[in-house]
Coordinates of C-alpha atoms and ligand atoms in Angstrom, one line a residue:
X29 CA -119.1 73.1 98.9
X30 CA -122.1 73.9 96.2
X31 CA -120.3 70.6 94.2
X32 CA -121.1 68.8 97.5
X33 CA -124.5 70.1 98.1
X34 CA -125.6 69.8 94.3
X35 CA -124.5 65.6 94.7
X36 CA -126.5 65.5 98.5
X37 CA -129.3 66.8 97.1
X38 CA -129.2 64.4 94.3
X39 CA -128.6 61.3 96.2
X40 CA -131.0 62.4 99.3
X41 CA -134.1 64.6 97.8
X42 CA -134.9 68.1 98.2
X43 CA -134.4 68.0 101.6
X44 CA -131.3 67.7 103.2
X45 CA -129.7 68.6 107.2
X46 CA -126.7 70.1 106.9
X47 CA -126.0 70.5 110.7
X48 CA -127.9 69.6 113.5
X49 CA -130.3 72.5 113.2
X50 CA -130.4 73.8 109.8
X51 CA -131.8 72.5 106.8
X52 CA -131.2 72.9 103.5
X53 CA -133.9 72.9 100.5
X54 CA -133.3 72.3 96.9
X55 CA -137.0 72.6 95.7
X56 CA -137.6 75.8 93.8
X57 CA -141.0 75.9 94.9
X58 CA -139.9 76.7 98.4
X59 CA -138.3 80.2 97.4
X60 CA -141.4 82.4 98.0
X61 CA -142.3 80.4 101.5
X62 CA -138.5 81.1 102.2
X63 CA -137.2 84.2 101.5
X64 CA -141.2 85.8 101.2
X65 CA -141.7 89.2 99.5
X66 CA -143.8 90.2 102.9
X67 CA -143.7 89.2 106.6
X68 CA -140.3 87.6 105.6
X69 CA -138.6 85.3 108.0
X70 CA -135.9 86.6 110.3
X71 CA -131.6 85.7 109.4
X72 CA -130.3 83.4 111.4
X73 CA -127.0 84.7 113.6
X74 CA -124.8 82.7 110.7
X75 CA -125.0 87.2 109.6
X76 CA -124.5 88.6 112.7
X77 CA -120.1 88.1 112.8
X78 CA -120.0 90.0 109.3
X79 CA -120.1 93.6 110.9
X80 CA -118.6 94.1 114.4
X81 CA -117.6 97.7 113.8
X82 CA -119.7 99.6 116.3
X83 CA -120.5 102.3 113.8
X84 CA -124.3 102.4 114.9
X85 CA -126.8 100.8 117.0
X86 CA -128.5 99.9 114.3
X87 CA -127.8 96.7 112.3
X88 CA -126.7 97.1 108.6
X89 CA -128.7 96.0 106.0
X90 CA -126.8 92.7 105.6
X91 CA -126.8 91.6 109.0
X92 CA -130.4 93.3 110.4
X93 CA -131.7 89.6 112.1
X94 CA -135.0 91.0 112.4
X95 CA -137.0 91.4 109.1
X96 CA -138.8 93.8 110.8
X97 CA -136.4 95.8 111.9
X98 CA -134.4 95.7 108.3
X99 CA -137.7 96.8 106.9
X100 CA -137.8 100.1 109.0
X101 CA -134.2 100.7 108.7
X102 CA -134.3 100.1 104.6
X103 CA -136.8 102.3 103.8
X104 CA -134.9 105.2 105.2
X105 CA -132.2 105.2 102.6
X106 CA -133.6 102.4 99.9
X107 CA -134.5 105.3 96.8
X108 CA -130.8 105.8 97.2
X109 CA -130.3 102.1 95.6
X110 CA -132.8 102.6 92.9
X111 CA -131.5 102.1 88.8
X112 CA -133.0 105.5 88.5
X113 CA -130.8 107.1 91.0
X114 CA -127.3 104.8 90.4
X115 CA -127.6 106.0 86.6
X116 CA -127.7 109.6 87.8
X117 CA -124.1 109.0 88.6
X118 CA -123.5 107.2 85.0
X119 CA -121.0 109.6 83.6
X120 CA -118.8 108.7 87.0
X121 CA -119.0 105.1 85.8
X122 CA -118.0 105.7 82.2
X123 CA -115.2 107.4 83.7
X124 CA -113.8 104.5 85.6
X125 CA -114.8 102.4 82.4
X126 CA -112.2 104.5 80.2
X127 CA -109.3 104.7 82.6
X128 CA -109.7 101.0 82.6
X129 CA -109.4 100.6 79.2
X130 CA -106.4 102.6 79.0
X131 CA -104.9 100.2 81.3
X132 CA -105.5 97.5 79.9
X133 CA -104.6 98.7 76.5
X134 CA -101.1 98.6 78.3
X135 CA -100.8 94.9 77.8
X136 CA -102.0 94.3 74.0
X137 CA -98.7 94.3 72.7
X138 CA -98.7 90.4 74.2
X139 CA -95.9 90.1 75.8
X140 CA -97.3 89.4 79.3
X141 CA -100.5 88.2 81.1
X142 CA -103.2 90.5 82.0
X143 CA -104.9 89.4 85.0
X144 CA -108.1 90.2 84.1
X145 CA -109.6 89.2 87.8
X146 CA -107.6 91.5 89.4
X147 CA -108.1 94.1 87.3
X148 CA -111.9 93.8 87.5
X149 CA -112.0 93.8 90.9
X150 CA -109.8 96.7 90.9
X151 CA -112.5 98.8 88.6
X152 CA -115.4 97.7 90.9
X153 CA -113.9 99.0 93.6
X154 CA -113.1 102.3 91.8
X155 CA -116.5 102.4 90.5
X156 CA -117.7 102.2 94.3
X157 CA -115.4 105.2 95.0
X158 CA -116.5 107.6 92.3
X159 CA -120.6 106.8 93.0
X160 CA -119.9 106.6 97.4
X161 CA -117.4 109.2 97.9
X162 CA -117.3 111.2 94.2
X163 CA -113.7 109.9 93.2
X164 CA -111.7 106.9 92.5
X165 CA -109.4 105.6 94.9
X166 CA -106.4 105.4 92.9
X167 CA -106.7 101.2 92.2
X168 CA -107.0 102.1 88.3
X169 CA -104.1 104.9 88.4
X170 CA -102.2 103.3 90.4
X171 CA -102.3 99.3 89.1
X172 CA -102.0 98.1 92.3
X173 CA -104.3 97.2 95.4
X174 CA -104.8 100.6 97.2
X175 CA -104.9 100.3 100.9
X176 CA -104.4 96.6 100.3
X177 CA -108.1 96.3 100.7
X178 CA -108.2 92.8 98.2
X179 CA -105.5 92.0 100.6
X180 CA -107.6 92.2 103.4
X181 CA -110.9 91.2 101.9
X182 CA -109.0 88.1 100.9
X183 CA -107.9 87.6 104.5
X184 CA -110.9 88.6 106.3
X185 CA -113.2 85.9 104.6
X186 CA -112.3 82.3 105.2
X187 CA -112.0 83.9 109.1
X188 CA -115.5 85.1 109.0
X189 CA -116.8 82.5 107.5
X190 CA -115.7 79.8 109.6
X191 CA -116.9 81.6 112.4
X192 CA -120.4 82.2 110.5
X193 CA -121.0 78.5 109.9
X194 CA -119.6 77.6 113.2
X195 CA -121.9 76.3 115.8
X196 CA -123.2 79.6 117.9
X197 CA -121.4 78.4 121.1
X198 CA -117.4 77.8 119.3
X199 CA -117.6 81.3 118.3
X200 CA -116.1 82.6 120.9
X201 CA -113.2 80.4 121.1
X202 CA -112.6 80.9 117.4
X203 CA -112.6 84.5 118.0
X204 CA -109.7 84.1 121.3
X205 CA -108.2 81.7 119.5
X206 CA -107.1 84.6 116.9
X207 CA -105.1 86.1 119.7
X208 CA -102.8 83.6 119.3
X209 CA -103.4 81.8 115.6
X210 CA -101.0 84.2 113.4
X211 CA -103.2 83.9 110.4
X212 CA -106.7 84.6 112.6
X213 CA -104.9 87.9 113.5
X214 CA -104.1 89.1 110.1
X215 CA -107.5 88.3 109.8
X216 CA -108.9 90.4 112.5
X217 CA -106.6 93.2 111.1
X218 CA -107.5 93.3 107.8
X219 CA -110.9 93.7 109.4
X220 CA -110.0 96.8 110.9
X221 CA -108.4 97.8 107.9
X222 CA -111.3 97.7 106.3
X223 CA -113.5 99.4 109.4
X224 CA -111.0 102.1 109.2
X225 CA -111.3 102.6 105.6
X226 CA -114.9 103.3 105.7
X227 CA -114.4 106.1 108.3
X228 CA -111.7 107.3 106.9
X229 CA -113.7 108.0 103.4
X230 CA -116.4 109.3 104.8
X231 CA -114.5 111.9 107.3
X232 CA -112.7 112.9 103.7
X233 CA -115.6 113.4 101.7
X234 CA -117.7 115.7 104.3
X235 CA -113.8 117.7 104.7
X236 CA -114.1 117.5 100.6
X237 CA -117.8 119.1 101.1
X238 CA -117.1 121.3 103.7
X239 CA -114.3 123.6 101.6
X240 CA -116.1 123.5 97.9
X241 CA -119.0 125.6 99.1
X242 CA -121.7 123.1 97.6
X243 CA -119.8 122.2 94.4
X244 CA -119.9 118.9 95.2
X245 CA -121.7 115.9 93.6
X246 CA -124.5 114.5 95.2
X247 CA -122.8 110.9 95.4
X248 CA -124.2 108.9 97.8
X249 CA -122.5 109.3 101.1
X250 CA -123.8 113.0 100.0
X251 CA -127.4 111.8 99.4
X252 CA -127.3 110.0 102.8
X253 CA -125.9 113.1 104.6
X254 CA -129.1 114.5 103.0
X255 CA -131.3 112.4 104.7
X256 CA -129.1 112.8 107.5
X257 CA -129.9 116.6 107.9
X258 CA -133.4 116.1 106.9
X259 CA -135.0 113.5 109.2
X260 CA -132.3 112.3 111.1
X261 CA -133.3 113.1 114.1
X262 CA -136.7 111.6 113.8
X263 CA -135.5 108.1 112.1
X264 CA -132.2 108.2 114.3
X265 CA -130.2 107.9 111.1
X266 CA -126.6 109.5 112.1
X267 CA -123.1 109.6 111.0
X268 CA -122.2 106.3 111.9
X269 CA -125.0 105.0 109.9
X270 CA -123.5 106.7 107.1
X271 CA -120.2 105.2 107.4
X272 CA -121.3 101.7 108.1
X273 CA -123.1 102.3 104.0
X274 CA -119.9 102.9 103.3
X275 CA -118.3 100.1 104.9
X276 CA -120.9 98.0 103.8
X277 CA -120.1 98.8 100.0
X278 CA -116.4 98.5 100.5
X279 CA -117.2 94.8 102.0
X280 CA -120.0 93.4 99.6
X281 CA -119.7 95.7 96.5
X282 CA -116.1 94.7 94.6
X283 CA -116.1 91.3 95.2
X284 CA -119.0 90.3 94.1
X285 CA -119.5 92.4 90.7
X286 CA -115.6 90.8 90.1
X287 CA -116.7 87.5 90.5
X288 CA -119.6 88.2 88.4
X289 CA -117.4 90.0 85.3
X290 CA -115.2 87.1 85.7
X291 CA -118.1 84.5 85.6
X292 CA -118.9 86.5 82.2
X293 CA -115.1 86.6 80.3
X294 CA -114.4 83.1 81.5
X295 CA -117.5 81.6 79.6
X296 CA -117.1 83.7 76.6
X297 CA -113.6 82.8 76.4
X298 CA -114.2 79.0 76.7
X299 CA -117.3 79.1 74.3
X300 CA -116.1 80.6 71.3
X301 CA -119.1 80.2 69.5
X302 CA -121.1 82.5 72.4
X303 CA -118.3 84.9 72.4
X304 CA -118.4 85.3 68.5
X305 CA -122.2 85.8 68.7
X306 CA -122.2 88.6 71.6
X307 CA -119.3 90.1 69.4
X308 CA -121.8 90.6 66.5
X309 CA -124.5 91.7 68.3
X310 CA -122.4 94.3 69.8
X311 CA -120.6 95.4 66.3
X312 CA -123.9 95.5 64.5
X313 CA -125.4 97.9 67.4
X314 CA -122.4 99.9 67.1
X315 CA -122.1 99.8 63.6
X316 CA -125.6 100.8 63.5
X317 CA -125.0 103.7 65.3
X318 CA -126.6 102.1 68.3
X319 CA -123.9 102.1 71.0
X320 CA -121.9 105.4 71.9
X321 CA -118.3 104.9 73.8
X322 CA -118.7 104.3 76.3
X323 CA -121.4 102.3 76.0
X324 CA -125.1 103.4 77.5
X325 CA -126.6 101.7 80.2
X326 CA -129.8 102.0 78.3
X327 CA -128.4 101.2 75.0
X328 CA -127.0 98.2 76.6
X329 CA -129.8 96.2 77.8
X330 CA -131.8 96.7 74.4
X331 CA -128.8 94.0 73.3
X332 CA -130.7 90.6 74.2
X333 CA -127.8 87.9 73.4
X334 CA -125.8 90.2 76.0
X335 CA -128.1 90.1 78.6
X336 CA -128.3 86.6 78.3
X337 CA -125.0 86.0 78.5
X338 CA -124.4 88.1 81.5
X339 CA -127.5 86.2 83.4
X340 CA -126.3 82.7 82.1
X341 CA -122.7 83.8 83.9
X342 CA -124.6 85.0 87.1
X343 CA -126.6 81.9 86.7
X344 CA -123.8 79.1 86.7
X345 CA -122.0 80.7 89.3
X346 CA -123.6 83.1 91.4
X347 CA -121.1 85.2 93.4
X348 CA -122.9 84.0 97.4
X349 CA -122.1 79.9 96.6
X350 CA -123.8 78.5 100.6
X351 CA -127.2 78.8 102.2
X352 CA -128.6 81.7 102.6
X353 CA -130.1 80.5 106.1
X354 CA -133.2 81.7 108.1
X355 CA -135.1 80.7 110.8
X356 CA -138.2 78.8 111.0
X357 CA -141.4 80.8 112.5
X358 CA -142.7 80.3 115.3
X359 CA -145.4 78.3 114.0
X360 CA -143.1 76.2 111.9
X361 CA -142.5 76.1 108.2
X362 CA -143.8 73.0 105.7
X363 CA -141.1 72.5 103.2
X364 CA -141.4 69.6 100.2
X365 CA -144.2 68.5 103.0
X366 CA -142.2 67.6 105.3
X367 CA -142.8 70.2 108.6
X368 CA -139.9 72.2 110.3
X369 CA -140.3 73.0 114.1
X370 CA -139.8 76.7 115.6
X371 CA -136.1 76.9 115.9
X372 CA -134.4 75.2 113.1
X373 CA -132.7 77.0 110.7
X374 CA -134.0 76.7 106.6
X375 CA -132.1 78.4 103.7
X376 CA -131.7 77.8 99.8
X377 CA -128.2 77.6 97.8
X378 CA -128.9 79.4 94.6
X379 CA -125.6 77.7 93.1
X380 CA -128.0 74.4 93.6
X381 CA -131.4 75.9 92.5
X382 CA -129.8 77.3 89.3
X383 CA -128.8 73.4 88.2
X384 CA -132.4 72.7 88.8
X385 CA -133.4 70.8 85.3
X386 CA -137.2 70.8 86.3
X387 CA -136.5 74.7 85.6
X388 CA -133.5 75.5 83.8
X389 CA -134.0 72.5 81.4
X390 CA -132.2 69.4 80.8
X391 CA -129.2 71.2 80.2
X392 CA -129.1 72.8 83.4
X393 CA -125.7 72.0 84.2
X394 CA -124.5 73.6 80.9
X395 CA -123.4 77.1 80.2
X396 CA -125.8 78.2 77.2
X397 CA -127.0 81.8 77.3
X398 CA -129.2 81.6 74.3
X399 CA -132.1 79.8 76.9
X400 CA -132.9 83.1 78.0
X401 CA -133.9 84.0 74.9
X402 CA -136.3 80.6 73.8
X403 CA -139.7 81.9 75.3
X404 CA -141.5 82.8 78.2
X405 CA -138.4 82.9 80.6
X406 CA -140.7 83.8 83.7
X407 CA -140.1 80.8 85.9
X408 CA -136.0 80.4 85.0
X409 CA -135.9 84.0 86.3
X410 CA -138.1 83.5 89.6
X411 CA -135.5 80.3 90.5
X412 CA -132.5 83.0 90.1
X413 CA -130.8 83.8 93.6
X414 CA -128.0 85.4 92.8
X415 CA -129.0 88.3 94.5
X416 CA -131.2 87.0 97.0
X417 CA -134.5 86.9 97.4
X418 CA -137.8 88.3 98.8
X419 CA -137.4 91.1 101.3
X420 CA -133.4 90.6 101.8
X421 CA -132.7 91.0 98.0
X422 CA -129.6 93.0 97.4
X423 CA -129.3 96.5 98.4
X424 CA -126.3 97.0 95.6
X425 CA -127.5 95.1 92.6
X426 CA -128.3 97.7 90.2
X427 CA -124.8 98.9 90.9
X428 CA -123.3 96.0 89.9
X429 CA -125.7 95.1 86.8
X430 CA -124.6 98.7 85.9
X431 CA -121.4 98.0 85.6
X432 CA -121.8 94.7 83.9
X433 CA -124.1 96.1 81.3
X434 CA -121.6 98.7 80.5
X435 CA -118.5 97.4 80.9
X436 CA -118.7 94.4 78.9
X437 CA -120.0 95.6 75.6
X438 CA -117.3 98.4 75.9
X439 CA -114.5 96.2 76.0
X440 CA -115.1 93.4 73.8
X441 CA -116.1 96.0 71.2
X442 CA -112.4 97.0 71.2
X443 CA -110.6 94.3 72.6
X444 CA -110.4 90.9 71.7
X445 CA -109.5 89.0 75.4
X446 CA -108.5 85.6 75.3
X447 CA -107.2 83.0 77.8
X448 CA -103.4 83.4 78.5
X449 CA -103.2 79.5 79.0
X450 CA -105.6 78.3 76.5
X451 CA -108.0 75.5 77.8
X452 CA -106.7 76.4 81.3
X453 CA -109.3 75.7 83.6
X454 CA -110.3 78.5 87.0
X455 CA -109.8 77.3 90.7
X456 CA -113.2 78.8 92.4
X457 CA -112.7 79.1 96.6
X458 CA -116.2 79.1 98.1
X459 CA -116.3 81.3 101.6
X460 CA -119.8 82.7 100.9
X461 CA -118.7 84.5 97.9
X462 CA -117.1 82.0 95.6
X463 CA -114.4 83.7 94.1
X464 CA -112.4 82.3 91.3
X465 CA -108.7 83.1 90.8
X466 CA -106.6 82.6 87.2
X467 CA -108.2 84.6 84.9
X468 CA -104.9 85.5 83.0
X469 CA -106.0 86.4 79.5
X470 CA -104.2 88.0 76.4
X471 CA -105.6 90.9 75.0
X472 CA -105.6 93.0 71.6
X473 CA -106.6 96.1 70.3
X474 CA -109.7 95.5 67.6
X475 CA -110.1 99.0 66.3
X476 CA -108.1 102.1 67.5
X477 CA -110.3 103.6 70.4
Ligands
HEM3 C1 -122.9 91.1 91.3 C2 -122.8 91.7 92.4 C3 -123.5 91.3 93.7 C4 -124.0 90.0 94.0 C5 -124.0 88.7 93.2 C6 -124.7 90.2 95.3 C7 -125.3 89.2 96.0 C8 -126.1 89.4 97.1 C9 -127.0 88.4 97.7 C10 -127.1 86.9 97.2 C11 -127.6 88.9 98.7 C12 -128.6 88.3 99.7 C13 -127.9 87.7 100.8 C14 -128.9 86.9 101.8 O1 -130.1 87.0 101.6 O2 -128.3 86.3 102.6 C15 -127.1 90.3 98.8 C16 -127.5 91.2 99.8 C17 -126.9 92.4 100.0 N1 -126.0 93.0 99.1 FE1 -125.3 92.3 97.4 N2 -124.5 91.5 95.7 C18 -123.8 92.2 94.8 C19 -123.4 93.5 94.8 C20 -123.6 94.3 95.9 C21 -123.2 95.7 96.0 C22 -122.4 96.5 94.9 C23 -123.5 96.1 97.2 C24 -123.3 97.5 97.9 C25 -122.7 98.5 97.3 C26 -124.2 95.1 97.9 C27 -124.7 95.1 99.2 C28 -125.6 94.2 99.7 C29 -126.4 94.4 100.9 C30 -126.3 95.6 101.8 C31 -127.2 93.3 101.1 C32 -128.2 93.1 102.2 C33 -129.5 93.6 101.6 C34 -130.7 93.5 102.6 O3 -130.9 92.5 103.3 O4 -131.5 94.5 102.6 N3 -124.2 94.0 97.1 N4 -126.2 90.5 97.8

């Protein structure tokens, strides 16, 4: 789909219609008028059929149509979210980070494939256990897909995203139609499984809280029973608001940080010259006495050719691959001068922004970290979208740059990963998040740990 949309733009302008009412916009300068910091425009109801769980009467974050109301609503629980407050819960990462290395030192003696893919998805969602519910759901100990929740995810997405990009009126007769389409039911199952998940957790963790006498951590379904007890009566934030948080993050928060981490090994694996740059930077830091192990969040980001590397990934393929679509005020909207009526829908593709040469250079198209680190880099990083934009920017990002910032320099500094199938190229399945499968790499142990 973003292979298509890159080539329309290019044949057709800035401007292109994509269905009868929505258009989509290539120009970078229409980011701010799009997705504004203030007074932003409203989601169209392409978000509305990604959360049908009932847990609240209020929207989640995701699929709030009203900017207004998302506004109200995020303000009640946004300090939650902040890097401040995720890094609280550090420690909790670092110990997901270890247990995955011990895992994956299982494989170095090279006699079989390590899917890395899977395995990163399988420490994101971990990670989101230990900081949501204060423990690990077993993905890491176990090696396999707890719940079957990839299962389901994996299920539940070409379903929902049909119906998302499906005219308003079809909707309904995609959704009977899953009464009788086998695979639309497994869909609308793994759904559930996920709804029930989310409910589950949360009933476990306040059972958890309820017998240790305030031993607890203060994870975040416990900082949003906080706010719970303390003004939930006069913001009307209850415990199904909780629990939709919760399904929320088991939804939006493993798949994208694995398709991120992915983005990240696979370029470092096909560019060997990148790879064996990040490798230096990251033995010298260390070597230096720089880096502990696990590596610091703090000590991470003061590694530039890392950072680079880990936007260029983000950049190149940006986990949410269609249009983020909105709709038109009522007074209209003028886009690459050309005026929008009241009614249409407008949106922006950051997998077609990020290839934008005006911006990113003439090399746009390539993967070369080291242009984040040639000057004033101001503009390239206004034109990035991979985590929205304006007033709907990600609720969870700080989660997942976290992770990255973390995980990465931890592993390369003692494991040298490498593509099982050299040369062999990923497939990439675009349903809103545009995630890659084959990531089967060989690993070995660079220094005893
Ligand atoms: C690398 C990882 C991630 C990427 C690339 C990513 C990407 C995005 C993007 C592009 C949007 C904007 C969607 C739009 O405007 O239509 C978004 C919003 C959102 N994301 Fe993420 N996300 C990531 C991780 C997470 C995590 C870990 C969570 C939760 C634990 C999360 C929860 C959300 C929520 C709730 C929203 C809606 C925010 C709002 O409108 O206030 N995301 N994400």
């Amino acid at each position: 789909m973003e292979h298509t949309q890159r080539r329309l733009h290019q044949q057709y302008g800035p401007l292109i219609r994509i269905t009868p009412n929505e258009v989509a916009c290539a120009s970078p300068e229409a980011i701010k008028q799009i997705y504004r910091n203030q007074g932003g425009l409203d989601k169209t109801d392409f978000y509305t059929v990604w959360n049908s769980q009932n847990y609240s009467k209020h929207p989640d974050m995701f699929t709030a149509i009203s900017d207004k109301q998302h506004g109200e609503r995020r303000r009640i629980f946004n300090q939650v979210y902040t890097l401040s407050n995720v890094l609280k819960s550090e420690e909790y990462i670092d110990k997901c980070s270890e247990l995955f290395l011990k895992r994956i030192a299982e494989y170095q003696d090279g006699t079989k494939p390590l899917d890395l893919g899977k395995w990163l998805q399988m420490y994101a969602f971990d990670v989101i256990g230990e900081l949501y519910f204060g423990r690990m759901f077993g993905f890491l100990e176990t090696g396999a897909d707890h719940g079957s929740w990839i299962e389901s995810l994996d299920l539940l997405m070409p379903f929902l995203c049909m119906t998302a990009v499906a005219p308003t009126y079809v909707r309904s007769l995609i959704l009977m139609s899953a009464l009788v389409v086998p695979g639309s039911l497994k869909a609308l199952k793994a759904i559930d499984n996920i709804g029930v998940a989310a409910r589950k957790c949360v009933a476990e963790r306040f059972d958890t809280a309820s017998k240790d006498e305030g031993q607890h951590r203060t994870d975040i379904v416990e900082q949003l029973h906080e706010i719970h007890l303390e003004k939930g009566e006069k913001v009307d934030f209850q415990i199904g608001d909780i629990q939709q948080e919760a399904y929320v993050a088991l939804f939006a928060g493993s798949d994208t940080t694995a398709i991120a981490f992915r983005s990240v090994f696979y370029h470092l694996m096909r560019y060997p010259a990148v790879y064996d740059q990040l490798l230096q930077e990251i033995d010298t830091a260390a070597d230096n006495g720089q880096l502990s192990s696990p590596v610091k969040y703090a000590e991470a980001v003061k590694l530039p050719f890392l950072c680079a590397c880990i936007k260029e990934a983000l950049r190149v393929h940006p986990g949410v691959a269609l249009t983020m679509a909105r709709k038109a005020p009522a007074e209209g909207i003028e886009l690459c001068g050309t005026y929008i009526p009241a009614g249409y829908r407008v949106g922006m593709n950051g997998a077609v922004i990020h290839f934008d040469k005006s911006i990113f250079g003439p090399d746009a198209d390539e993967y070369r970290p080291s242009r984040w680190l040639e000057g004033d880099t101001s503009t390239m990083d206004k034109c990035m979208l991979q985590f929205g934009a304006g007033t709907r920017t990600c609720i969870g990002k700080n989660i997942s740059l976290a992770e990255l910032h973390k995980l990465i320099p931890y592993l390369l500094r003692n494991f040298k990963v490498e593509m099982w199938e050299k040369d062999k190229v990923w497939k990439t399945r675009n349903l809103w998040f545009n995630k890659q499968v084959g990531l089967e790499v060989r690993v070995t142990a660079r220094r005893s740990k």
